[in-house]
Tab-separated table of C-alpha atoms and ligand atoms in Angstrom:
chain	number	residue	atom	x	y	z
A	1012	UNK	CA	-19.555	12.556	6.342
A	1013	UNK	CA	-16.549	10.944	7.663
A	1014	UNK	CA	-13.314	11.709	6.445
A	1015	UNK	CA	-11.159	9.259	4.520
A	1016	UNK	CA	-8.653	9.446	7.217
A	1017	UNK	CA	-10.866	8.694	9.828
A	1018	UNK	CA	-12.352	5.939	7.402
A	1019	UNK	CA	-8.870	4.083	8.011
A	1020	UNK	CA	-8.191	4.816	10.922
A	1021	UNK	CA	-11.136	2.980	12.244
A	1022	UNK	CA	-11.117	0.501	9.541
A	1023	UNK	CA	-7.710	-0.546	10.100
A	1024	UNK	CA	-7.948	-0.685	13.592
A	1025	UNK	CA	-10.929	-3.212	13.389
A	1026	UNK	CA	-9.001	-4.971	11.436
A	1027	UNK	CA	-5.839	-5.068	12.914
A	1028	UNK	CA	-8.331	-6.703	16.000
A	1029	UNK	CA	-9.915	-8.974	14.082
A	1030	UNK	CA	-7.598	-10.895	12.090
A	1031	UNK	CA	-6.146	-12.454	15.213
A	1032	UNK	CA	-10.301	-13.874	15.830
A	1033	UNK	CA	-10.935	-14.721	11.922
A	1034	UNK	CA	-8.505	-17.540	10.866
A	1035	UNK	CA	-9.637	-17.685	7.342
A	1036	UNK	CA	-9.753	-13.729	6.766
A	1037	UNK	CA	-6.078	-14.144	8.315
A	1038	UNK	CA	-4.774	-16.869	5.774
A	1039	UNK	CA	-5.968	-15.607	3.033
A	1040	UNK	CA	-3.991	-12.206	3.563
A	1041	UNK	CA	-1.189	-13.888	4.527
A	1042	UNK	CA	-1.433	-15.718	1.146
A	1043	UNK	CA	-1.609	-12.128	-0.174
A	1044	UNK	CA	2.067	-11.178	1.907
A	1045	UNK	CA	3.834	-14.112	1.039
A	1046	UNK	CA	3.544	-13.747	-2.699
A	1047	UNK	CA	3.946	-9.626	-2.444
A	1048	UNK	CA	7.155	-10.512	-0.527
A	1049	UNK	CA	8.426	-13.423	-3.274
A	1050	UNK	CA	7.947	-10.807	-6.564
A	1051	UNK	CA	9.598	-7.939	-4.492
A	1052	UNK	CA	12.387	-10.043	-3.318
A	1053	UNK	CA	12.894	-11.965	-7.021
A	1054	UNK	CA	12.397	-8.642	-8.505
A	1055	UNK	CA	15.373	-6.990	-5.899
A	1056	UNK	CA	17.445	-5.852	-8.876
A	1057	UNK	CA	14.244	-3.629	-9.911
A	1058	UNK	CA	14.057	-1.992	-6.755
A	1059	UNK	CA	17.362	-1.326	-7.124
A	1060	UNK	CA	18.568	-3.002	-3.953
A	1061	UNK	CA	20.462	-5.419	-5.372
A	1062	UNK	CA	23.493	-4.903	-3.016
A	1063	UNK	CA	22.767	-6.328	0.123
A	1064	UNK	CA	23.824	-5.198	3.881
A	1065	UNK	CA	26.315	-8.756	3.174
A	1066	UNK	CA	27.717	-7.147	0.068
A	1067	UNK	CA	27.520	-3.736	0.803
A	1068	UNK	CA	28.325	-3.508	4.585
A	1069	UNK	CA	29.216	-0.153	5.150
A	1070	UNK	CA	26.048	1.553	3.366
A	1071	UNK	CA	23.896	2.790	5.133
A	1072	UNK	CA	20.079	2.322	3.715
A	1073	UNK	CA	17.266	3.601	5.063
A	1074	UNK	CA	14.029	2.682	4.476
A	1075	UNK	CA	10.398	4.211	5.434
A	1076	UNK	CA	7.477	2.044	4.940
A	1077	UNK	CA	4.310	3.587	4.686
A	1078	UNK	CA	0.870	2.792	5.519
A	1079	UNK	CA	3.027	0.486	6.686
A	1080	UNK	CA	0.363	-2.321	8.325
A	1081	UNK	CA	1.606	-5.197	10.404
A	1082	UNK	CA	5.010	-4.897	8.121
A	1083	UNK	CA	5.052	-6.940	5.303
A	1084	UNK	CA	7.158	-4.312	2.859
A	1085	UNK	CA	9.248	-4.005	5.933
A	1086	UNK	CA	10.193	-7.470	6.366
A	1087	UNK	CA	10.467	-8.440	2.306
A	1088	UNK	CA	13.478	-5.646	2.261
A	1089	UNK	CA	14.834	-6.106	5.764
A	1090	UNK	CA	17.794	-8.086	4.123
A	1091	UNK	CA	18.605	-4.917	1.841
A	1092	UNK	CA	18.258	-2.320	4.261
A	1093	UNK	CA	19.975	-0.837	7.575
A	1094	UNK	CA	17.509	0.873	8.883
A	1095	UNK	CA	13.353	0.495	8.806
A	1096	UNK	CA	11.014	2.993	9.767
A	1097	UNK	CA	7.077	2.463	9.659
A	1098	UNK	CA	4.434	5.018	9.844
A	1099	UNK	CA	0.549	3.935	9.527
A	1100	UNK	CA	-2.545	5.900	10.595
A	1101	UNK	CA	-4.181	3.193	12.712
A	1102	UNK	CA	-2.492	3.105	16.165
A	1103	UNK	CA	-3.656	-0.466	16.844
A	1104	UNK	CA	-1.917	-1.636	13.534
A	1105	UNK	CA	1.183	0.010	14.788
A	1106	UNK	CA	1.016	-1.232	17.947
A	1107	UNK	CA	0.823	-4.960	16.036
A	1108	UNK	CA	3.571	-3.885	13.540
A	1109	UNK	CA	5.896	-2.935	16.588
A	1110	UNK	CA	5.064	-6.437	18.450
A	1111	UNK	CA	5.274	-8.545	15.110
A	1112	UNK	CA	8.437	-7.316	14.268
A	1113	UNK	CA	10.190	-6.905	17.725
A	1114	UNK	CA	12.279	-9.750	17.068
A	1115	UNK	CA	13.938	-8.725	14.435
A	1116	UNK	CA	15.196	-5.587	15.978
A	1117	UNK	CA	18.847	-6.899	16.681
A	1118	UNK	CA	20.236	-7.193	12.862
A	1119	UNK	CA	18.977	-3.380	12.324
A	1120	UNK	CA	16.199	-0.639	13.955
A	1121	UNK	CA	12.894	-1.434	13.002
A	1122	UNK	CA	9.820	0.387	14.700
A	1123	UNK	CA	6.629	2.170	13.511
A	1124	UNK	CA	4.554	5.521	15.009
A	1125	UNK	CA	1.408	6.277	14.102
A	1126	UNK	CA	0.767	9.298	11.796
A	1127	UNK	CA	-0.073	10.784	9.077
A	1128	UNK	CA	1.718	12.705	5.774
A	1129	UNK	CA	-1.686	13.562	3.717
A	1130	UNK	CA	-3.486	15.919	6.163
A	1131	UNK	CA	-3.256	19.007	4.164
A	1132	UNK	CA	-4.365	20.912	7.071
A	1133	UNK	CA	-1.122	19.635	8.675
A	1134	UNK	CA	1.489	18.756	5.749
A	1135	UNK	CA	4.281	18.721	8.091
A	1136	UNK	CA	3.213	17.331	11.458
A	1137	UNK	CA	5.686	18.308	14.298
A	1138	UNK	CA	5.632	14.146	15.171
A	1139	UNK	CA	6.954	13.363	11.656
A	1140	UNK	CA	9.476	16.230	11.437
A	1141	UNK	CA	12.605	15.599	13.074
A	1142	UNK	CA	15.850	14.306	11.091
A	1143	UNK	CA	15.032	10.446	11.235
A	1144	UNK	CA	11.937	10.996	8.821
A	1145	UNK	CA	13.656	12.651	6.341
A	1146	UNK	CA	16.215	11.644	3.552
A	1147	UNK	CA	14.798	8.080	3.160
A	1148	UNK	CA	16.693	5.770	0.279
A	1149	UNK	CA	13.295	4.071	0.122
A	1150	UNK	CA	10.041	4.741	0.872
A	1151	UNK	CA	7.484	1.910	0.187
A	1152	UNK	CA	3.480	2.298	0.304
A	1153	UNK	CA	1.996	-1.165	-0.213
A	1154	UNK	CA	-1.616	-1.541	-0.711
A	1155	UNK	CA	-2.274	1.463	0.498
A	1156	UNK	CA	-2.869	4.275	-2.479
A	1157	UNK	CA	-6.782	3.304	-3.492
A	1158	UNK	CA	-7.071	4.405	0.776
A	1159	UNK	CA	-5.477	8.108	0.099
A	1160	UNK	CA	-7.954	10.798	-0.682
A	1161	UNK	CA	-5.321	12.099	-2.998
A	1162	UNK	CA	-3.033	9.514	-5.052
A	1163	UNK	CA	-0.428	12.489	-6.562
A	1164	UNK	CA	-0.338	14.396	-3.291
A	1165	UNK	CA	0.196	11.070	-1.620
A	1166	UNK	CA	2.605	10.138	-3.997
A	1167	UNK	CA	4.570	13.813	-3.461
A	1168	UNK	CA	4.438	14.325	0.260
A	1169	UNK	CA	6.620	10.903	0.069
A	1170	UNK	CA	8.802	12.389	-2.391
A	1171	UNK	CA	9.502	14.706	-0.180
A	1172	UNK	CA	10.793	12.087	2.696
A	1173	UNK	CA	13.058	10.320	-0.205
A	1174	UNK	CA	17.000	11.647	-0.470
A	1175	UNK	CA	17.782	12.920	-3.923
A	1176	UNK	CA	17.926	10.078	-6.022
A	1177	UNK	CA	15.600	7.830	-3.452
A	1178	UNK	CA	13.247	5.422	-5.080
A	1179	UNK	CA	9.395	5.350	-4.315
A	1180	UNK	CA	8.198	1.684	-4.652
A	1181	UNK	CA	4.501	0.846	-4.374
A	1182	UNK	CA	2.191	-2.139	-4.522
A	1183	UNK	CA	-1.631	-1.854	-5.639
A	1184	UNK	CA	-4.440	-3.693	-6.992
A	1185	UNK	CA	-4.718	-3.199	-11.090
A	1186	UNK	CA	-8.110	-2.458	-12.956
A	1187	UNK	CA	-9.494	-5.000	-14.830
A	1188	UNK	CA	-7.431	-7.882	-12.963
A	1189	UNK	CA	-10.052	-9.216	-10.583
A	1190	UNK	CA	-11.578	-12.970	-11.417
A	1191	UNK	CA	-14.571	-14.301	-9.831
A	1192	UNK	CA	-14.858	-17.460	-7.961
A	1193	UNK	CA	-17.905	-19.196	-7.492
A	1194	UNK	CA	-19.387	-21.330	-4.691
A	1195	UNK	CA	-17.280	-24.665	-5.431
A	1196	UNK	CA	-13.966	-22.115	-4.834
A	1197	UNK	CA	-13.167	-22.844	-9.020
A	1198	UNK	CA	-12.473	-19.938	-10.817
A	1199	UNK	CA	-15.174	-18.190	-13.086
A	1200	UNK	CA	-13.362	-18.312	-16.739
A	1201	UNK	CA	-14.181	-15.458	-18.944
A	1202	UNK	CA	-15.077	-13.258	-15.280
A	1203	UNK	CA	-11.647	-10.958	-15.693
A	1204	UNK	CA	-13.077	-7.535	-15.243
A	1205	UNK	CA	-13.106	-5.048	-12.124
A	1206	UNK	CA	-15.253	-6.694	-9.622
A	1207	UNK	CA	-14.614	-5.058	-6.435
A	1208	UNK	CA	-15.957	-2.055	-8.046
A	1209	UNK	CA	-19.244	-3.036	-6.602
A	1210	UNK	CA	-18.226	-1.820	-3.562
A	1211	UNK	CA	-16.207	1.001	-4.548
A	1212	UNK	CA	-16.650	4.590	-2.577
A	1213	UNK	CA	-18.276	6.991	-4.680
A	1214	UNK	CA	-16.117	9.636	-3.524
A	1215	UNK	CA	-17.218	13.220	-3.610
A	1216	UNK	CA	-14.090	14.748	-5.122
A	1217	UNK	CA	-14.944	11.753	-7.838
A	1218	UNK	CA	-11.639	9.893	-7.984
A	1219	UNK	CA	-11.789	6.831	-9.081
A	1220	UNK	CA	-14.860	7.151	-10.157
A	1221	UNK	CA	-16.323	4.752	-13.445
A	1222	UNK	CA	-18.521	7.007	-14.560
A	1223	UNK	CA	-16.739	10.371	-14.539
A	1224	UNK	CA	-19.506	12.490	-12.872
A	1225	UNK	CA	-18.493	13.279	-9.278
A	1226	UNK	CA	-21.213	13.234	-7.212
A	1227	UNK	CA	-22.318	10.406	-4.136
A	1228	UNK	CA	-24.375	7.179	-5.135
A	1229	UNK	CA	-26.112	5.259	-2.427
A	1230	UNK	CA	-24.010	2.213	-2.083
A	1231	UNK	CA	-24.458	-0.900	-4.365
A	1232	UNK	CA	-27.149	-3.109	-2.654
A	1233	UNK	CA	-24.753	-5.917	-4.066
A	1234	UNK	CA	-22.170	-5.045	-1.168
A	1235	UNK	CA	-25.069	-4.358	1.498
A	1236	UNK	CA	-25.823	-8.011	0.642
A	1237	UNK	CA	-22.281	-9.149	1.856
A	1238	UNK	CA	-20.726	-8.880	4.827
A	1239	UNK	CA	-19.163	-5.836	4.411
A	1240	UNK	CA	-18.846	-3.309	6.695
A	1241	UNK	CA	-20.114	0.640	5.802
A	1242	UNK	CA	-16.773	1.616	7.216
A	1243	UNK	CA	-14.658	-1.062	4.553
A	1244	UNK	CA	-16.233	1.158	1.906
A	1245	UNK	CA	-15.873	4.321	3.359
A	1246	UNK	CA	-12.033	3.626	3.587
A	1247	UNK	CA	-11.705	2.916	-0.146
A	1248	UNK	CA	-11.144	5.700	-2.498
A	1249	UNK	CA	-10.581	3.756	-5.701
A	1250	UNK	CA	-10.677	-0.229	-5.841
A	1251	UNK	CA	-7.879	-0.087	-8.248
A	1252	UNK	CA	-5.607	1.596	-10.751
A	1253	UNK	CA	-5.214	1.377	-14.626
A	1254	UNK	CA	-0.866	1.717	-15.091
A	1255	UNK	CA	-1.327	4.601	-17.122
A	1256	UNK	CA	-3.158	6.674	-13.730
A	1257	UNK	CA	-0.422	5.415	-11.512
A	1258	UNK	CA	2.247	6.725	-13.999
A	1259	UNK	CA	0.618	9.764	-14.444
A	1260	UNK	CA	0.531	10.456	-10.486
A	1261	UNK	CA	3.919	9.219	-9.925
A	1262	UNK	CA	4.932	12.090	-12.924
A	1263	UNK	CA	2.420	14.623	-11.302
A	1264	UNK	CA	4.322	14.031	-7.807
A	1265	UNK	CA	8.020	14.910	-9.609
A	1266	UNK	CA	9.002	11.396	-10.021
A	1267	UNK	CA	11.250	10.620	-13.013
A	1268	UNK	CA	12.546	6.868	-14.223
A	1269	UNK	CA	8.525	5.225	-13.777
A	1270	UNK	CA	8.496	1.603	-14.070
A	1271	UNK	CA	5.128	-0.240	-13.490
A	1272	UNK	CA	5.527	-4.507	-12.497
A	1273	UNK	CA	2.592	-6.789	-12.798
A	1274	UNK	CA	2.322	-9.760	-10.539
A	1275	UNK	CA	1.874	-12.664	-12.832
A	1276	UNK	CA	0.068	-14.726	-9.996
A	1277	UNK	CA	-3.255	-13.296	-9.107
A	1278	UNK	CA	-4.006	-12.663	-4.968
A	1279	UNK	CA	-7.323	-13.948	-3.356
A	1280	UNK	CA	-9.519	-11.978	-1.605
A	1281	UNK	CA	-12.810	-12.105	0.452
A	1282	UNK	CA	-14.271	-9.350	1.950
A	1283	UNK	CA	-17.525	-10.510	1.347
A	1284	UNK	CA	-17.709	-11.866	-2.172
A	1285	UNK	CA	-14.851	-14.349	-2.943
A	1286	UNK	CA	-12.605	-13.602	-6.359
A	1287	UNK	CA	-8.805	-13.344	-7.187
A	1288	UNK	CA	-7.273	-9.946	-7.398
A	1289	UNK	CA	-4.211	-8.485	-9.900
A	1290	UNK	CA	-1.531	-6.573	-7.952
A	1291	UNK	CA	1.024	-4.338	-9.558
A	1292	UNK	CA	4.335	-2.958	-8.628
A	1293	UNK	CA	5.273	0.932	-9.394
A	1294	UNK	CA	8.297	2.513	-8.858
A	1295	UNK	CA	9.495	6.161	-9.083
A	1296	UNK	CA	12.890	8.328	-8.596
A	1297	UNK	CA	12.867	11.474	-6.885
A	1298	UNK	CA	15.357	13.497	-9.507
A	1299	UNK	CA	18.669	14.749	-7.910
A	1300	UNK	CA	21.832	13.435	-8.195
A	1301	UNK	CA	21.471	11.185	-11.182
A	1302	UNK	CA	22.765	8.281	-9.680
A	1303	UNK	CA	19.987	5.856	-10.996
A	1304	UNK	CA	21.292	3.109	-7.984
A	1305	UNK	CA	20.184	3.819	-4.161
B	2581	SAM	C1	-4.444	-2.447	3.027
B	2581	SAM	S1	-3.417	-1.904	4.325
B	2581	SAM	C2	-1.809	-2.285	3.677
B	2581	SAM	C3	-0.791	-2.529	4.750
B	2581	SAM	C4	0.588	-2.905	4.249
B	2581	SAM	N1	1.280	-1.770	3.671
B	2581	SAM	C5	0.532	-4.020	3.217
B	2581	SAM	O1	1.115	-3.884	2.135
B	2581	SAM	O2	-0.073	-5.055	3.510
B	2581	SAM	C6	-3.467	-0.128	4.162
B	2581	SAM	C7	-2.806	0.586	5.349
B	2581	SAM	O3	-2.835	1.997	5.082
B	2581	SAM	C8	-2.993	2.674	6.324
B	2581	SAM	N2	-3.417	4.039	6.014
B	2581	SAM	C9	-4.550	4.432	5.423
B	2581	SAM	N3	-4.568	5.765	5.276
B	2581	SAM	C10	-3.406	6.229	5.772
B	2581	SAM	C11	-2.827	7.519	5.883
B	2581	SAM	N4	-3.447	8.632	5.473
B	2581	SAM	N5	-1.606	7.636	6.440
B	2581	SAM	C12	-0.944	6.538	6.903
B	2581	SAM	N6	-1.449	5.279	6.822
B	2581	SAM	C13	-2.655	5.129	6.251
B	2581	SAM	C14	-4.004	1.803	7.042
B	2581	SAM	O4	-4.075	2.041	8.425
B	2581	SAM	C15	-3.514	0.400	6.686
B	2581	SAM	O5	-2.613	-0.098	7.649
């Protein structure tokens, strides 16, 4: 079977590919950025980046984005920050992050590398080990934990690139928070329930599975019906996470002061079977220095 990693890797490299060649597939996600971007941005205060570069301009905040796609965490914070590092799996999707966000290299260093912090054949690759990758203020991971193998692990190898007292900020999809929409594009009232599951990856370790037993199912004919690709389901480890199991991984990975956000506006997706989506916000401290401000 193919890994997980190698799941995304050539997921997101298709992808990265063919967004530029699906117009549709490429608005809709851009929907999805620009309303990630306005709740992290009105929410700046949470994150606890509430002084600016303006008002703060001799700090010195670094930032590593994770899983880091074309950028979108990157560029929502880019006001708060001095410094922005990216590192994503798929080298195609850095190679777009590093293009996309060229031009805004002049008000502060912004590039991403490909690579990897979850092979636990390789915890500490030589690639990702010099100074600049450690002792981050910030690390983000948006969108990207229901793709790791291992949410806690995930969530603690990143602890281990924060500074004492760094904050962890994610983004992912919440269970229950999907809606259907039907052929006309109205929303199905009554439909709130978790409705990507039918093409969630019955892992074999069993996260995320529904029904608790751990072993592979054949994949739901529903999704063989769509257009989605074998690969888009290999990549997915869980569709989504209840707060309570992204608390408890954030506390499992050492992370103290646990906050979870819920997006008020729902996000629409398509990969095959149209419906609107429920996208929280999680942040964690690494412990340290008890300053509770980065
Ligand atoms: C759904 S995209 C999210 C991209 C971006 N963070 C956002 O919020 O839109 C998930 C990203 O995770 C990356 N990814 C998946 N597994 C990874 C891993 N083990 N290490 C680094 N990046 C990974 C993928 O290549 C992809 O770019």
């Amino acid at each position: 079977m193919t890994s997980v990693a190698d799941a995304n890797r050539a997921f997101f490299d298709n992808m990265s590919q063919t967004i530029r060649q699906d117009p549709i597939k490429a608005q809709w996600i851009a929907g999805i950025n620009d309303k990630v971007t306005n709740f992290l941005q009105s929410h700046i205060d949470w994150v606890g980046l509430s002084h600016t570069k303006t008002n703060a301009p001799d700090r010195n905040i670094r930032h590593l984005d994770y899983a880091c796609g074309d950028g979108v965490l990157s560029r929502a914070l880019h006001p708060y920050v001095t410094d922005t590092v990216g590192i994503d799996i798929s080298p195609l999707t850095v190679s777009s992050y590093n293009t996309t966000n060229a031009s805004l290299n002049p008000r502060h260093p912004i590039r991403a590398v490909v690579g990897s912090l979850l092979d636990k054949s390789d915890p500490n690759p030589v690639s990702l080990s010099t100074p600049e990758f450690f002792n981050f203020d910030i690390v983000t991971g948006g969108l990207a934990f229901h793709h790791f193998e291992d949410a806690a692990y995930a969530a603690e190898r990143l602890r281990k690139r924060l500074r004492p007292g760094g904050v962890l900020v994610l983004t992912d999809f919440l269970t229950g928070g999907d809606m259907l929409i039907d052929d006309d594009g109205n929303v199905v009232e009554g439909s709130e329930g978790d409705h990507y599951s039918h093409i969630r990856r019955h892992h074999a370790n069993g996260h995320g599975h529904h029904h608790g037993h751990g072993h592979e199912h054949a994949p739901d004919t529903t999704a063989a019906k769509g257009d989605i690709k074998k690969h888009t389901m290999d990549s997915i480890v869980v569709t989504a996470f209840s707060i309570q199991e992204v608390k408890d991984f954030l506390a499992n990975a050492g992370f103290v002061d646990i906050d979870v956000r819920v997006m008020p506006e729902k996000v629409f997706v398509d990969f095959g079977k149209k419906m609107l989506r429920t996208i929280m916000f999680a942040k964690g401290r690494n412990p340290g220095d008890g300053k509770d401000e980065l």
